[in-house]
């Protein structure tokens, strides 16, 4: 194999563009692997682990764009780099010069003039500049959907206090999804309209709940993301409380659903009190927390699956729904025999990773880059049972989000599959607007090859997936599941069921689930 790296000094492309270029290069004739990313230290380690590292990578600066190709021949590698040039990978510089001929608004002020009456700005720029752009939008009287991450906590508090004072809503930073006035923002799924409103400090958690509500026959009125830090002590739940007030005043919203990782204690108290004041029926799910409330109209759920089920039951006035068992209630699970078979969770969604992590803890010690997980000395090397949220800042700086570009997760997947102590790979596949246009095309070949290689070596290996989505998503929900199953993956009906199935596979010596479908896990 031949490795060629093209370094473009001071060149920047956004995440979506990097994904598009990477995808095209990976499909080029004779190319084994290709990656396009910024030259940050973390990205250099990614290229090293992928076998795409050389002296050119070592000398690159964080502001440089790296186009790395591994190909069968020198000619194929050079052809792929030439293809990158043709695709436009090198034609946008840090000075902002663009090859685009189409005119457009370059500032928020210009946009407000063109779209008279606009009341919402979507901001997705590098974190260094995001706070400044959000400030401009708020001063212009706009609500803000702040997709950008790497915004400081101090800036977040300052912006949210200003938004609240001006009667605006600031969703974010690092806000993954929203559904406002029927318009999907960020990573949102196709869902029908209905009477259930959602506010969440967890993007993929909201997506899972919204998708399950749709699949159960109900719909969504509005959905507001807050960003994960909103429920911290420092921020105080400013956006969550403001969004709940909006849903409380919305005549189309009859049920309010609140989804988050465990908030600070003071924020939890504020949320429950505000829901009681609003007076509408509500469902609250703070993953991993033992939540109690005396408010008769506020119902508590322990999993994302149960959250959706309760909301649907309340919306349909079907009061007899049986609650789903807690995330992990059966105590310790031990292998039935033989060596321990580790589970490696590689997630694009933080809340999905959190839910899986809680389930997997019944296997014993679990390492994770999540609160409560045993520390991981080197994020590039898993230890024992490991769950990674690969959508965190450590992984996404200078790189497309893993819901957009699967290349980095697939590289990590291949690495985990070669570990003889690994028995189960657990992953999420998130569909919807803004996500990868065809995840199965990226994942299925890697899954098929990994399972075949393990079989040839006499190793037991299972790949368990959860697919978040609906029949209205552009990728095709049922088509994606079918193709992933054809590749050999086991697909859980929900994220929590996939995690429970992973537990069963990890502790059953022959690699087959020890219980019938629907009875998985803890």
Short mmCIF file of C-alpha atoms in Angstrom, two decimals:
data_model
loop_
_atom_site.label_atom_id
_atom_site.label_comp_id
_atom_site.label_asym_id
_atom_site.label_seq_id
_atom_site.Cartn_x
_atom_site.Cartn_y
_atom_site.Cartn_z
CA UNK A 1 0.00 0.00 0.00
CA UNK A 2 1.07 3.57 -0.75
CA UNK A 3 0.31 6.56 1.51
CA UNK A 4 0.21 10.06 0.06
CA UNK A 5 -0.65 13.23 2.02
CA UNK A 6 -1.46 16.63 0.57
CA UNK A 7 -1.14 19.54 3.04
CA UNK A 8 -2.96 22.78 2.21
CA UNK A 9 -1.60 25.57 4.37
CA UNK A 10 -4.12 27.87 6.04
CA UNK A 11 -7.10 26.21 4.37
CA UNK A 12 -10.44 25.63 6.05
CA UNK A 13 -13.58 23.73 5.05
CA UNK A 14 -16.67 23.11 7.15
CA UNK A 15 -17.56 19.66 8.49
CA UNK A 16 -20.12 18.82 5.82
CA UNK A 17 -17.68 19.66 3.05
CA UNK A 18 -14.91 17.58 4.64
CA UNK A 19 -17.30 14.63 4.84
CA UNK A 20 -18.30 14.99 1.20
CA UNK A 21 -14.69 15.06 0.04
CA UNK A 22 -13.70 12.11 2.26
CA UNK A 23 -16.62 10.06 0.98
CA UNK A 24 -15.74 10.71 -2.65
CA UNK A 25 -12.06 9.85 -2.16
CA UNK A 26 -12.93 6.62 -0.34
CA UNK A 27 -14.98 5.57 -3.36
CA UNK A 28 -12.15 6.27 -5.83
CA UNK A 29 -10.60 3.29 -7.70
CA UNK A 30 -7.72 1.64 -5.89
CA UNK A 31 -8.20 3.62 -2.66
CA UNK A 32 -8.10 1.55 0.52
CA UNK A 33 -8.67 4.45 2.90
CA UNK A 34 -8.86 8.24 2.73
CA UNK A 35 -9.39 10.99 5.26
CA UNK A 36 -9.71 14.76 4.98
CA UNK A 37 -9.37 16.76 8.21
CA UNK A 38 -7.71 19.70 9.87
CA UNK A 39 -4.18 19.28 11.26
CA UNK A 40 -5.00 19.33 14.98
CA UNK A 41 -2.98 17.15 17.36
CA UNK A 42 -5.97 14.85 17.93
CA UNK A 43 -6.52 14.47 14.19
CA UNK A 44 -2.86 13.62 13.69
CA UNK A 45 -3.26 10.78 16.17
CA UNK A 46 -6.30 9.61 14.21
CA UNK A 47 -4.23 9.53 11.02
CA UNK A 48 -1.45 7.69 12.85
CA UNK A 49 -3.89 5.02 14.07
CA UNK A 50 -5.34 4.74 10.56
CA UNK A 51 -1.94 4.18 8.95
CA UNK A 52 -2.16 7.53 7.15
CA UNK A 53 0.68 9.26 9.00
CA UNK A 54 3.94 10.53 7.50
CA UNK A 55 6.37 13.43 7.87
CA UNK A 56 4.01 15.81 6.09
CA UNK A 57 1.34 15.14 8.71
CA UNK A 58 3.84 15.62 11.53
CA UNK A 59 4.77 19.10 10.27
CA UNK A 60 1.20 20.29 9.68
CA UNK A 61 -0.35 23.08 11.77
CA UNK A 62 -3.91 23.06 13.22
CA UNK A 63 -4.93 25.62 10.56
CA UNK A 64 -3.78 23.32 7.72
CA UNK A 65 -6.08 20.93 5.91
CA UNK A 66 -4.77 17.38 5.43
CA UNK A 67 -5.84 15.15 2.57
CA UNK A 68 -4.49 11.65 3.31
CA UNK A 69 -4.89 8.66 1.00
CA UNK A 70 -3.86 5.01 1.28
CA UNK A 71 -4.06 3.30 -2.11
CA UNK A 72 -2.97 0.11 -3.85
CA UNK A 73 -0.56 1.93 -6.17
CA UNK A 74 1.25 5.23 -6.41
CA UNK A 75 -0.85 6.08 -9.47
CA UNK A 76 -4.11 5.47 -7.62
CA UNK A 77 -2.99 7.64 -4.69
CA UNK A 78 -1.99 10.53 -6.95
CA UNK A 79 -5.25 10.20 -8.88
CA UNK A 80 -7.21 10.47 -5.63
CA UNK A 81 -5.34 13.63 -4.64
CA UNK A 82 -6.04 15.07 -8.07
CA UNK A 83 -9.70 14.21 -7.51
CA UNK A 84 -9.60 16.18 -4.27
CA UNK A 85 -8.38 19.19 -6.25
CA UNK A 86 -11.22 18.77 -8.77
CA UNK A 87 -13.75 18.40 -5.95
CA UNK A 88 -12.76 21.79 -4.59
CA UNK A 89 -11.01 20.64 -1.46
CA UNK A 90 -8.30 23.25 -1.77
CA UNK A 91 -10.21 26.27 -2.90
CA UNK A 92 -11.31 27.97 0.31
CA UNK A 93 -8.66 29.73 2.41
CA UNK A 94 -8.60 31.11 5.92
CA UNK A 95 -8.84 34.61 4.45
CA UNK A 96 -12.33 33.64 3.28
CA UNK A 97 -11.68 33.63 -0.48
CA UNK A 98 -14.24 31.33 -2.05
CA UNK A 99 -14.67 29.72 -5.42
CA UNK A 100 -18.45 30.03 -5.12
CA UNK A 101 -19.94 32.26 -7.77
CA UNK A 102 -23.35 32.47 -6.15
CA UNK A 103 -24.01 35.70 -4.22
CA UNK A 104 -25.22 35.38 -0.64
CA UNK A 105 -25.50 37.14 2.69
CA UNK A 106 -22.19 37.28 4.51
CA UNK A 107 -23.45 38.73 7.79
CA UNK A 108 -26.46 38.38 10.07
CA UNK A 109 -27.31 42.02 9.39
CA UNK A 110 -27.47 41.36 5.64
CA UNK A 111 -29.62 38.30 6.25
CA UNK A 112 -32.13 40.28 8.30
CA UNK A 113 -32.45 42.80 5.48
CA UNK A 114 -33.03 40.11 2.88
CA UNK A 115 -35.45 38.07 5.03
CA UNK A 116 -37.64 40.76 6.51
CA UNK A 117 -39.49 39.34 9.50
CA UNK A 118 -37.04 36.52 10.18
CA UNK A 119 -36.96 35.60 13.88
CA UNK A 120 -34.41 32.78 14.10
CA UNK A 121 -30.74 32.45 13.20
CA UNK A 122 -28.94 29.14 12.73
CA UNK A 123 -25.26 29.48 13.58
CA UNK A 124 -22.69 26.83 12.67
CA UNK A 125 -19.20 28.31 12.57
CA UNK A 126 -16.00 27.35 14.42
CA UNK A 127 -16.39 27.83 18.16
CA UNK A 128 -13.87 30.68 18.20
CA UNK A 129 -16.32 32.85 16.28
CA UNK A 130 -19.67 31.37 17.36
CA UNK A 131 -20.27 33.47 20.48
CA UNK A 132 -19.71 36.71 18.58
CA UNK A 133 -22.18 35.72 15.85
CA UNK A 134 -24.75 34.63 18.44
CA UNK A 135 -24.39 37.98 20.19
CA UNK A 136 -25.08 39.81 16.92
CA UNK A 137 -28.19 37.68 16.34
CA UNK A 138 -29.58 38.30 19.83
CA UNK A 139 -29.00 42.03 19.54
CA UNK A 140 -30.97 41.89 16.28
CA UNK A 141 -33.88 40.35 18.19
CA UNK A 142 -33.44 36.85 16.79
CA UNK A 143 -33.84 33.52 18.49
CA UNK A 144 -30.69 31.44 18.01
CA UNK A 145 -30.04 27.80 17.17
CA UNK A 146 -26.33 27.54 18.02
CA UNK A 147 -25.04 24.30 16.49
CA UNK A 148 -21.39 25.22 17.09
CA UNK A 149 -19.46 23.59 19.89
CA UNK A 150 -16.23 24.66 21.63
CA UNK A 151 -17.92 27.80 23.03
CA UNK A 152 -16.71 28.76 26.50
CA UNK A 153 -18.95 28.32 29.52
CA UNK A 154 -18.63 32.02 30.37
CA UNK A 155 -19.82 32.98 26.90
CA UNK A 156 -22.75 30.57 27.16
CA UNK A 157 -23.91 32.06 30.46
CA UNK A 158 -23.54 35.61 29.15
CA UNK A 159 -25.46 34.87 25.94
CA UNK A 160 -28.29 32.99 27.65
CA UNK A 161 -28.82 35.70 30.23
CA UNK A 162 -29.04 38.24 27.41
CA UNK A 163 -31.44 36.03 25.46
CA UNK A 164 -33.72 35.63 28.47
CA UNK A 165 -33.67 39.37 29.14
CA UNK A 166 -34.62 40.13 25.53
CA UNK A 167 -37.36 37.48 25.38
CA UNK A 168 -35.39 35.32 22.92
CA UNK A 169 -34.46 31.65 23.07
CA UNK A 170 -30.83 30.58 22.72
CA UNK A 171 -30.64 26.87 21.87
CA UNK A 172 -27.07 25.69 22.41
CA UNK A 173 -24.16 25.91 22.13
CA UNK A 174 -23.58 22.39 20.82
CA UNK A 175 -27.30 22.09 20.17
CA UNK A 176 -27.86 19.04 18.02
CA UNK A 177 -31.54 19.10 17.17
CA UNK A 178 -34.75 21.11 17.21
CA UNK A 179 -38.11 21.21 15.46
CA UNK A 180 -39.46 24.76 15.35
CA UNK A 181 -42.66 25.64 13.53
CA UNK A 182 -42.48 22.35 11.67
CA UNK A 183 -38.94 23.08 10.43
CA UNK A 184 -36.21 20.55 11.41
CA UNK A 185 -32.93 22.09 12.57
CA UNK A 186 -29.58 20.36 12.97
CA UNK A 187 -29.81 16.58 13.22
CA UNK A 188 -33.60 16.20 13.22
CA UNK A 189 -35.79 13.29 12.17
CA UNK A 190 -38.88 13.28 10.01
CA UNK A 191 -41.87 13.08 12.37
CA UNK A 192 -45.57 13.80 12.05
CA UNK A 193 -47.21 16.78 13.72
CA UNK A 194 -48.92 16.14 17.02
CA UNK A 195 -49.62 17.35 20.53
CA UNK A 196 -46.37 16.35 22.29
CA UNK A 197 -43.76 19.07 22.86
CA UNK A 198 -40.17 18.29 23.83
CA UNK A 199 -37.37 20.21 25.47
CA UNK A 200 -34.04 18.49 25.97
CA UNK A 201 -30.43 19.00 26.96
CA UNK A 202 -29.59 15.89 24.95
CA UNK A 203 -29.76 15.98 21.17
CA UNK A 204 -29.75 12.29 20.31
CA UNK A 205 -31.87 11.56 23.36
CA UNK A 206 -34.51 13.88 21.91
CA UNK A 207 -34.15 12.21 18.51
CA UNK A 208 -34.68 8.77 20.00
CA UNK A 209 -37.78 9.90 21.89
CA UNK A 210 -39.22 11.81 18.90
CA UNK A 211 -38.64 8.88 16.56
CA UNK A 212 -40.25 6.40 18.96
CA UNK A 213 -43.25 8.70 19.46
CA UNK A 214 -43.68 8.82 15.70
CA UNK A 215 -43.33 5.06 15.35
CA UNK A 216 -46.00 4.64 18.04
CA UNK A 217 -48.43 6.73 15.99
CA UNK A 218 -48.25 10.15 17.68
CA UNK A 219 -46.52 13.38 16.69
CA UNK A 220 -44.54 16.43 17.81
CA UNK A 221 -45.74 20.01 18.18
CA UNK A 222 -42.38 21.67 18.88
CA UNK A 223 -38.98 20.47 20.05
CA UNK A 224 -36.31 22.70 21.56
CA UNK A 225 -32.74 21.64 22.28
CA UNK A 226 -30.80 23.48 24.96
CA UNK A 227 -27.23 22.22 24.71
CA UNK A 228 -25.82 19.81 27.28
CA UNK A 229 -24.39 22.39 29.68
CA UNK A 230 -27.66 24.24 30.07
CA UNK A 231 -28.68 22.10 33.05
CA UNK A 232 -25.38 22.64 34.87
CA UNK A 233 -25.14 24.61 38.10
CA UNK A 234 -23.32 27.41 36.29
CA UNK A 235 -25.93 27.96 33.57
CA UNK A 236 -28.92 27.13 35.72
CA UNK A 237 -31.25 25.71 33.08
CA UNK A 238 -32.03 29.11 31.54
CA UNK A 239 -32.95 27.76 28.11
CA UNK A 240 -34.78 24.70 29.43
CA UNK A 241 -37.03 26.83 31.63
CA UNK A 242 -37.68 29.37 28.86
CA UNK A 243 -38.48 26.58 26.38
CA UNK A 244 -40.90 24.95 28.84
CA UNK A 245 -42.69 28.28 29.17
CA UNK A 246 -43.04 28.43 25.38
CA UNK A 247 -44.53 24.94 25.30
CA UNK A 248 -46.79 25.85 28.21
CA UNK A 249 -48.26 28.73 26.20
CA UNK A 250 -48.47 26.76 22.95
CA UNK A 251 -52.11 25.72 22.30
CA UNK A 252 -50.95 22.80 20.11
CA UNK A 253 -48.91 21.26 22.94
CA UNK A 254 -50.83 19.10 25.41
CA UNK A 255 -47.96 16.93 26.72
CA UNK A 256 -44.53 18.32 27.67
CA UNK A 257 -41.55 15.94 27.60
CA UNK A 258 -38.29 16.90 29.27
CA UNK A 259 -35.15 14.85 28.47
CA UNK A 260 -31.65 15.31 29.86
CA UNK A 261 -28.69 13.76 31.54
CA UNK A 262 -28.95 14.39 35.31
CA UNK A 263 -29.09 18.16 35.91
CA UNK A 264 -27.63 19.95 38.88
CA UNK A 265 -29.84 19.50 41.94
CA UNK A 266 -30.99 23.12 41.90
CA UNK A 267 -31.90 22.85 38.21
CA UNK A 268 -33.88 19.66 38.81
CA UNK A 269 -35.89 21.44 41.47
CA UNK A 270 -36.53 24.41 39.17
CA UNK A 271 -37.66 22.17 36.31
CA UNK A 272 -40.11 20.19 38.42
CA UNK A 273 -41.51 23.33 40.03
CA UNK A 274 -41.93 25.06 36.67
CA UNK A 275 -43.74 22.06 35.19
CA UNK A 276 -46.11 22.11 38.15
CA UNK A 277 -46.74 25.83 37.62
CA UNK A 278 -47.42 25.33 33.89
CA UNK A 279 -50.05 22.75 34.73
CA UNK A 280 -49.84 20.58 31.62
CA UNK A 281 -49.22 16.84 31.75
CA UNK A 282 -45.49 16.15 31.59
CA UNK A 283 -42.98 13.31 31.31
CA UNK A 284 -39.47 13.79 32.70
CA UNK A 285 -36.45 11.60 31.99
CA UNK A 286 -33.12 12.49 33.57
CA UNK A 287 -30.98 9.52 32.50
CA UNK A 288 -29.32 7.73 35.37
CA UNK A 289 -30.98 9.72 38.16
CA UNK A 290 -33.40 8.44 40.78
CA UNK A 291 -35.99 11.15 40.27
CA UNK A 292 -39.03 11.54 42.51
CA UNK A 293 -41.86 14.05 42.30
CA UNK A 294 -45.10 14.63 44.17
CA UNK A 295 -46.71 16.52 41.28
CA UNK A 296 -49.57 14.33 40.02
CA UNK A 297 -49.30 15.57 36.43
CA UNK A 298 -45.54 14.99 36.20
CA UNK A 299 -44.60 11.42 35.27
CA UNK A 300 -41.07 10.04 35.65
CA UNK A 301 -39.40 7.75 33.09
CA UNK A 302 -36.07 5.94 33.44
CA UNK A 303 -35.21 5.22 29.79
CA UNK A 304 -35.70 7.01 26.50
CA UNK A 305 -37.90 4.14 25.38
CA UNK A 306 -40.11 4.46 28.44
CA UNK A 307 -40.26 8.24 27.98
CA UNK A 308 -41.74 7.85 24.52
CA UNK A 309 -44.12 5.13 25.65
CA UNK A 310 -45.45 7.20 28.55
CA UNK A 311 -45.86 10.29 26.38
CA UNK A 312 -47.80 8.34 23.76
CA UNK A 313 -49.99 6.72 26.41
CA UNK A 314 -50.81 10.11 27.92
CA UNK A 315 -51.44 11.68 24.51
CA UNK A 316 -53.81 8.85 23.58
CA UNK A 317 -55.33 8.72 27.07
CA UNK A 318 -54.25 5.08 27.39
CA UNK A 319 -53.55 5.04 31.09
CA UNK A 320 -52.98 1.30 31.41
CA UNK A 321 -49.50 1.21 29.90
CA UNK A 322 -47.06 -0.91 31.88
CA UNK A 323 -43.80 0.89 32.77
CA UNK A 324 -40.55 -0.53 31.43
CA UNK A 325 -38.11 -1.87 34.00
CA UNK A 326 -35.26 0.38 35.21
CA UNK A 327 -32.08 0.67 33.19
CA UNK A 328 -30.05 -1.69 35.34
CA UNK A 329 -31.88 -3.45 38.14
CA UNK A 330 -30.66 -7.06 38.23
CA UNK A 331 -27.26 -6.54 39.78
CA UNK A 332 -24.02 -8.02 38.52
CA UNK A 333 -23.82 -10.19 35.39
CA UNK A 334 -21.00 -12.72 34.98
CA UNK A 335 -19.91 -14.72 31.93
CA UNK A 336 -21.51 -18.17 31.67
CA UNK A 337 -18.05 -19.62 31.06
CA UNK A 338 -14.81 -19.06 29.25
CA UNK A 339 -12.88 -15.80 29.03
CA UNK A 340 -14.45 -12.39 29.51
CA UNK A 341 -15.75 -10.91 26.28
CA UNK A 342 -15.48 -7.15 26.37
CA UNK A 343 -18.08 -4.77 24.97
CA UNK A 344 -16.84 -1.72 23.11
CA UNK A 345 -19.42 1.02 22.57
CA UNK A 346 -18.70 3.54 19.81
CA UNK A 347 -21.41 6.19 19.82
CA UNK A 348 -22.11 9.33 17.83
CA UNK A 349 -24.78 10.46 20.31
CA UNK A 350 -23.92 11.45 23.87
CA UNK A 351 -27.27 10.54 25.44
CA UNK A 352 -27.35 7.23 23.61
CA UNK A 353 -23.85 6.52 24.92
CA UNK A 354 -24.98 7.51 28.43
CA UNK A 355 -27.98 5.18 28.33
CA UNK A 356 -25.87 2.29 27.07
CA UNK A 357 -23.18 2.99 29.67
CA UNK A 358 -25.72 2.70 32.49
CA UNK A 359 -26.90 -0.66 31.15
CA UNK A 360 -23.38 -2.00 30.65
CA UNK A 361 -22.35 -1.19 34.22
CA UNK A 362 -24.01 -4.44 35.33
CA UNK A 363 -21.10 -6.21 33.59
CA UNK A 364 -18.72 -4.66 36.09
CA UNK A 365 -16.21 -1.85 35.58
CA UNK A 366 -16.82 0.24 32.45
CA UNK A 367 -14.38 2.82 31.11
CA UNK A 368 -15.92 5.83 29.40
CA UNK A 369 -15.42 9.47 28.51
CA UNK A 370 -18.69 10.08 30.38
CA UNK A 371 -19.42 11.21 33.91
CA UNK A 372 -19.15 8.21 36.21
CA UNK A 373 -17.06 6.12 33.85
CA UNK A 374 -13.62 4.85 34.77
CA UNK A 375 -11.03 7.14 33.16
CA UNK A 376 -9.39 6.29 29.85
CA UNK A 377 -5.73 7.27 29.84
CA UNK A 378 -5.57 7.33 26.04
CA UNK A 379 -8.84 7.92 24.17
CA UNK A 380 -7.34 6.14 21.19
CA UNK A 381 -6.98 2.89 23.16
CA UNK A 382 -9.92 1.15 24.83
CA UNK A 383 -9.59 -0.76 28.11
CA UNK A 384 -11.88 -3.61 29.19
CA UNK A 385 -15.52 -2.67 28.70
CA UNK A 386 -15.42 0.78 27.12
CA UNK A 387 -18.10 3.23 26.00
CA UNK A 388 -17.07 6.25 23.96
CA UNK A 389 -19.13 9.28 23.04
CA UNK A 390 -17.31 10.15 19.83
CA UNK A 391 -19.30 13.34 19.35
CA UNK A 392 -17.44 15.14 22.16
CA UNK A 393 -15.06 18.04 21.63
CA UNK A 394 -12.02 15.75 21.99
CA UNK A 395 -13.05 13.95 18.83
CA UNK A 396 -14.77 16.66 16.78
CA UNK A 397 -12.33 19.58 16.80
CA UNK A 398 -11.31 20.04 13.18
CA UNK A 399 -13.29 16.99 12.10
CA UNK A 400 -16.87 16.37 10.89
CA UNK A 401 -19.32 15.14 13.52
CA UNK A 402 -19.54 11.31 13.52
CA UNK A 403 -23.21 11.48 12.53
CA UNK A 404 -22.07 13.20 9.33
CA UNK A 405 -18.86 11.34 8.57
CA UNK A 406 -18.50 7.69 9.59
CA UNK A 407 -14.86 7.35 8.54
CA UNK A 408 -13.29 7.92 11.98
CA UNK A 409 -15.77 5.65 13.77
CA UNK A 410 -15.20 2.96 11.15
CA UNK A 411 -11.45 3.23 11.66
CA UNK A 412 -11.98 2.80 15.40
CA UNK A 413 -14.44 -0.04 14.73
CA UNK A 414 -11.82 -1.90 12.69
CA UNK A 415 -9.27 -1.43 15.44
CA UNK A 416 -11.63 -2.74 18.14
CA UNK A 417 -12.58 -5.76 16.02
CA UNK A 418 -8.96 -6.94 15.90
CA UNK A 419 -8.76 -7.16 19.71
CA UNK A 420 -9.13 -10.88 20.53
CA UNK A 421 -10.70 -10.01 23.92
CA UNK A 422 -13.57 -8.09 22.33
CA UNK A 423 -16.82 -9.99 21.91
CA UNK A 424 -19.34 -7.26 21.13
CA UNK A 425 -19.22 -3.96 19.30
CA UNK A 426 -22.16 -1.69 20.19
CA UNK A 427 -22.93 1.32 17.99
CA UNK A 428 -25.71 3.79 17.23
CA UNK A 429 -26.83 4.75 13.73
CA UNK A 430 -28.64 8.08 13.71
CA UNK A 431 -30.73 8.93 10.66
CA UNK A 432 -32.46 12.18 9.78
CA UNK A 433 -31.87 15.52 8.12
CA UNK A 434 -28.25 16.65 8.39
CA UNK A 435 -26.93 13.16 9.14
CA UNK A 436 -24.97 10.91 6.77
CA UNK A 437 -27.08 10.37 3.62
CA UNK A 438 -26.57 6.59 3.62
CA UNK A 439 -24.99 5.12 6.78
CA UNK A 440 -25.45 1.53 5.60
CA UNK A 441 -23.20 2.18 2.60
CA UNK A 442 -20.40 3.15 4.98
CA UNK A 443 -21.00 0.63 7.78
CA UNK A 444 -22.20 -2.54 6.07
CA UNK A 445 -18.95 -3.39 4.21
CA UNK A 446 -16.87 -2.84 7.37
CA UNK A 447 -19.24 -4.99 9.45
CA UNK A 448 -19.31 -7.79 6.91
CA UNK A 449 -15.51 -7.89 6.66
CA UNK A 450 -14.95 -7.73 10.43
CA UNK A 451 -17.33 -10.61 11.10
CA UNK A 452 -15.79 -12.66 8.30
CA UNK A 453 -12.25 -12.05 9.58
CA UNK A 454 -13.27 -13.02 13.12
CA UNK A 455 -14.90 -16.20 11.82
CA UNK A 456 -11.80 -17.18 9.89
CA UNK A 457 -9.73 -16.72 13.06
CA UNK A 458 -12.18 -18.77 15.12
CA UNK A 459 -13.20 -15.80 17.26
CA UNK A 460 -16.73 -14.98 18.42
CA UNK A 461 -17.69 -11.42 17.51
CA UNK A 462 -21.08 -9.72 17.45
CA UNK A 463 -22.01 -6.28 16.14
CA UNK A 464 -25.09 -4.78 17.79
CA UNK A 465 -26.68 -1.60 16.47
CA UNK A 466 -29.51 0.73 17.40
CA UNK A 467 -31.02 2.74 14.55
CA UNK A 468 -32.60 6.07 15.48
CA UNK A 469 -35.04 7.20 12.82
CA UNK A 470 -38.43 7.01 11.14
CA UNK A 471 -39.99 6.10 7.82
CA UNK A 472 -40.02 9.83 6.96
CA UNK A 473 -36.24 10.18 7.15
CA UNK A 474 -34.48 10.64 3.79
CA UNK A 475 -32.15 7.65 4.35
CA UNK A 476 -35.03 5.15 4.52
CA UNK A 477 -35.40 3.68 8.02
CA UNK A 478 -36.42 0.14 7.08
CA UNK A 479 -34.02 -0.03 4.14
CA UNK A 480 -31.10 0.92 6.40
CA UNK A 481 -32.02 -1.74 8.95
CA UNK A 482 -32.38 -4.39 6.26
CA UNK A 483 -28.98 -3.70 4.73
CA UNK A 484 -27.24 -3.62 8.11
CA UNK A 485 -28.82 -6.95 9.05
CA UNK A 486 -27.73 -8.42 5.72
CA UNK A 487 -24.15 -7.46 6.63
CA UNK A 488 -24.48 -9.53 9.82
CA UNK A 489 -25.36 -6.90 12.42
CA UNK A 490 -27.97 -7.43 15.11
CA UNK A 491 -30.30 -4.44 15.31
CA UNK A 492 -32.13 -3.61 18.54
CA UNK A 493 -35.59 -2.07 18.42
CA UNK A 494 -34.41 0.81 20.63
CA UNK A 495 -31.11 2.03 22.01
CA UNK A 496 -31.69 0.56 25.47
CA UNK A 497 -32.73 -2.80 24.02
CA UNK A 498 -29.59 -2.87 21.88
CA UNK A 499 -27.48 -2.26 25.00
CA UNK A 500 -29.30 -5.01 26.89
CA UNK A 501 -28.73 -7.39 24.01
CA UNK A 502 -25.02 -6.50 24.06
CA UNK A 503 -24.95 -7.50 27.73
CA UNK A 504 -26.51 -10.87 26.94
CA UNK A 505 -24.09 -11.54 24.11
CA UNK A 506 -21.13 -10.57 26.26
CA UNK A 507 -21.98 -12.99 29.08
CA UNK A 508 -23.22 -15.95 27.02
CA UNK A 509 -20.36 -18.27 26.12
CA UNK A 510 -21.73 -19.39 22.75
CA UNK A 511 -22.42 -15.81 21.62
CA UNK A 512 -26.18 -16.26 21.42
CA UNK A 513 -28.68 -14.31 23.49
CA UNK A 514 -29.70 -16.24 26.57
CA UNK A 515 -33.26 -14.92 26.62
CA UNK A 516 -36.03 -14.36 24.17
CA UNK A 517 -36.41 -11.07 22.35
CA UNK A 518 -37.89 -8.44 24.64
CA UNK A 519 -36.26 -9.92 27.74
CA UNK A 520 -32.80 -8.50 27.22
CA UNK A 521 -30.54 -7.04 29.80
CA UNK A 522 -30.67 -5.88 33.35
#
